[in-house]
């Protein structure tokens, strides 16, 4: 494993190298015995994410595909919250919703392109991310990202 880490140091930028080192740390931890009970597995996963966390980590996500749940924390509200996918209304006449990660509990807001544009703009205009990734994102690109979900046809309309 040390040889892989050394190749990682030589081949990547600081950001990429940090990501790869975090990946190696997490993979090493996952090589340990994973708990059997659901509660212990979720705690183990949360502890692993905390173990590989960067100081600028905004949120963590744990996908439980068997239970169709998403567990998440945010840097502002670190208590774990759970979204139960089966409790959501995916029917074609349901109002589109967005999960608001900036609340202390699971909270939904009505989705619309303007809200999505504000989210895309805050992400792609973030000075740290722009500098780190060398982005040159135009307003037209942000408009494209913001309106992209509305371009999908409703499969029930066929």
Tab-separated table of C-alpha atoms in Angstrom:
chain	number	residue	atom	x	y	z
A	1	UNK	CA	0.000	0.000	0.000
A	2	UNK	CA	2.923	2.365	0.696
A	3	UNK	CA	4.012	2.153	-2.962
A	4	UNK	CA	0.505	3.215	-4.067
A	5	UNK	CA	0.578	6.148	-1.655
A	6	UNK	CA	3.943	7.266	-3.051
A	7	UNK	CA	2.640	7.116	-6.638
A	8	UNK	CA	-0.373	9.108	-5.474
A	9	UNK	CA	1.908	11.836	-4.054
A	10	UNK	CA	3.761	12.146	-7.354
A	11	UNK	CA	0.835	12.065	-9.803
A	12	UNK	CA	-1.800	14.395	-8.333
A	13	UNK	CA	-2.359	18.001	-7.312
A	14	UNK	CA	-2.641	18.795	-3.610
A	15	UNK	CA	-6.447	18.579	-3.740
A	16	UNK	CA	-6.404	15.306	-5.695
A	17	UNK	CA	-3.675	13.900	-3.455
A	18	UNK	CA	-5.693	14.779	-0.369
A	19	UNK	CA	-8.738	13.027	-1.864
A	20	UNK	CA	-6.701	9.925	-2.679
A	21	UNK	CA	-5.134	9.834	0.790
A	22	UNK	CA	-8.601	10.117	2.347
A	23	UNK	CA	-9.776	7.302	0.060
A	24	UNK	CA	-6.878	5.075	1.202
A	25	UNK	CA	-7.647	5.849	4.874
A	26	UNK	CA	-11.319	4.996	4.379
A	27	UNK	CA	-10.564	1.833	2.392
A	28	UNK	CA	-8.169	0.654	5.098
A	29	UNK	CA	-10.823	1.224	7.743
A	30	UNK	CA	-13.416	-0.646	5.667
A	31	UNK	CA	-11.076	-3.628	5.497
A	32	UNK	CA	-11.844	-4.100	9.212
A	33	UNK	CA	-14.811	-6.091	10.399
A	34	UNK	CA	-18.005	-4.211	9.593
A	35	UNK	CA	-20.674	-4.452	12.319
A	36	UNK	CA	-23.684	-6.682	11.741
A	37	UNK	CA	-26.507	-4.645	13.265
A	38	UNK	CA	-28.004	-1.812	11.240
A	39	UNK	CA	-27.521	0.782	13.981
A	40	UNK	CA	-23.855	-0.198	14.455
A	41	UNK	CA	-23.227	-0.201	10.655
A	42	UNK	CA	-24.618	3.313	10.327
A	43	UNK	CA	-22.520	4.466	13.290
A	44	UNK	CA	-19.431	2.741	11.836
A	45	UNK	CA	-20.042	4.447	8.485
A	46	UNK	CA	-20.569	7.823	10.154
A	47	UNK	CA	-17.364	7.344	12.179
A	48	UNK	CA	-15.498	6.406	8.980
A	49	UNK	CA	-16.724	9.537	7.213
A	50	UNK	CA	-15.649	11.594	10.220
A	51	UNK	CA	-12.239	9.847	10.121
A	52	UNK	CA	-11.654	10.947	6.508
A	53	UNK	CA	-13.369	14.342	6.822
A	54	UNK	CA	-11.694	17.469	5.488
A	55	UNK	CA	-11.987	20.730	7.408
A	56	UNK	CA	-14.090	22.121	4.542
A	57	UNK	CA	-16.474	19.157	4.365
A	58	UNK	CA	-19.971	20.626	4.040
A	59	UNK	CA	-22.043	17.453	4.462
A	60	UNK	CA	-21.862	13.679	4.639
A	61	UNK	CA	-24.258	11.192	3.052
A	62	UNK	CA	-24.896	7.550	3.842
A	63	UNK	CA	-27.078	5.662	1.358
A	64	UNK	CA	-28.929	2.657	2.757
A	65	UNK	CA	-30.191	0.955	-0.388
A	66	UNK	CA	-31.878	-1.926	1.428
A	67	UNK	CA	-33.991	0.379	3.581
A	68	UNK	CA	-34.280	3.059	0.865
A	69	UNK	CA	-32.992	5.735	3.249
A	70	UNK	CA	-30.425	8.483	3.117
A	71	UNK	CA	-28.715	9.500	6.352
A	72	UNK	CA	-26.944	12.845	6.325
A	73	UNK	CA	-25.198	15.439	8.438
A	74	UNK	CA	-24.086	18.957	7.600
A	75	UNK	CA	-21.280	21.051	9.003
A	76	UNK	CA	-23.850	23.537	10.322
A	77	UNK	CA	-26.187	20.880	11.785
A	78	UNK	CA	-24.037	17.826	12.617
A	79	UNK	CA	-26.829	15.673	14.123
A	80	UNK	CA	-27.687	12.846	11.735
A	81	UNK	CA	-30.978	13.110	9.911
A	82	UNK	CA	-32.741	10.470	7.808
A	83	UNK	CA	-34.744	10.785	4.610
A	84	UNK	CA	-37.057	7.845	4.009
A	85	UNK	CA	-37.385	7.584	0.238
A	86	UNK	CA	-40.500	5.403	0.489
A	87	UNK	CA	-42.340	8.203	2.305
A	88	UNK	CA	-41.877	10.628	-0.609
A	89	UNK	CA	-44.505	11.155	-3.288
A	90	UNK	CA	-42.995	10.525	-6.725
A	91	UNK	CA	-46.288	10.688	-8.598
A	92	UNK	CA	-46.450	12.913	-11.664
A	93	UNK	CA	-48.929	15.284	-10.025
A	94	UNK	CA	-46.874	15.761	-6.829
A	95	UNK	CA	-45.259	19.155	-6.321
A	96	UNK	CA	-41.493	18.969	-6.936
A	97	UNK	CA	-39.538	19.365	-3.722
A	98	UNK	CA	-35.931	19.963	-2.757
A	99	UNK	CA	-34.284	18.876	0.486
A	100	UNK	CA	-33.117	21.907	2.442
A	101	UNK	CA	-29.814	20.906	4.044
A	102	UNK	CA	-29.582	24.221	5.903
A	103	UNK	CA	-32.124	23.285	8.581
A	104	UNK	CA	-31.684	21.389	11.872
A	105	UNK	CA	-34.275	18.757	10.846
A	106	UNK	CA	-35.358	17.121	7.574
A	107	UNK	CA	-37.046	19.944	5.715
A	108	UNK	CA	-38.325	20.278	2.161
A	109	UNK	CA	-38.861	23.383	0.087
A	110	UNK	CA	-40.720	23.781	-3.185
A	111	UNK	CA	-38.406	23.242	-6.115
A	112	UNK	CA	-38.253	25.725	-8.976
A	113	UNK	CA	-35.642	26.873	-11.482
A	114	UNK	CA	-34.960	30.145	-9.639
A	115	UNK	CA	-34.181	28.294	-6.409
A	116	UNK	CA	-31.996	25.845	-8.332
A	117	UNK	CA	-30.171	28.729	-10.029
A	118	UNK	CA	-29.353	30.274	-6.630
A	119	UNK	CA	-27.939	26.913	-5.488
A	120	UNK	CA	-25.898	26.446	-8.686
A	121	UNK	CA	-24.636	30.020	-8.537
A	122	UNK	CA	-23.571	29.768	-4.888
A	123	UNK	CA	-21.685	26.549	-5.660
A	124	UNK	CA	-19.996	27.575	-8.907
A	125	UNK	CA	-19.204	31.085	-7.679
A	126	UNK	CA	-17.678	29.917	-4.399
A	127	UNK	CA	-14.227	31.543	-4.343
A	128	UNK	CA	-12.478	28.565	-2.736
A	129	UNK	CA	-13.900	26.051	-5.209
A	130	UNK	CA	-13.314	28.390	-8.157
A	131	UNK	CA	-9.659	28.771	-7.186
A	132	UNK	CA	-9.164	25.085	-6.366
A	133	UNK	CA	-10.638	23.801	-9.614
A	134	UNK	CA	-9.735	26.741	-11.860
A	135	UNK	CA	-13.353	27.132	-12.936
A	136	UNK	CA	-14.440	29.680	-15.512
A	137	UNK	CA	-18.180	29.146	-15.281
A	138	UNK	CA	-20.289	31.596	-17.290
A	139	UNK	CA	-23.809	32.786	-16.499
A	140	UNK	CA	-25.046	30.742	-19.467
A	141	UNK	CA	-23.499	27.616	-17.962
A	142	UNK	CA	-25.147	28.315	-14.604
A	143	UNK	CA	-28.480	28.823	-16.395
A	144	UNK	CA	-27.981	25.449	-18.103
A	145	UNK	CA	-27.202	23.666	-14.817
A	146	UNK	CA	-30.153	25.329	-13.081
A	147	UNK	CA	-32.684	24.470	-15.781
A	148	UNK	CA	-31.351	20.990	-16.567
A	149	UNK	CA	-33.785	19.054	-14.292
A	150	UNK	CA	-36.752	20.705	-16.035
A	151	UNK	CA	-35.581	19.349	-19.392
A	152	UNK	CA	-36.477	15.753	-18.509
A	153	UNK	CA	-39.712	14.450	-19.950
A	154	UNK	CA	-42.149	12.964	-17.515
A	155	UNK	CA	-42.060	9.245	-18.325
A	156	UNK	CA	-45.744	8.991	-17.467
A	157	UNK	CA	-46.581	11.395	-20.330
A	158	UNK	CA	-45.618	8.842	-22.986
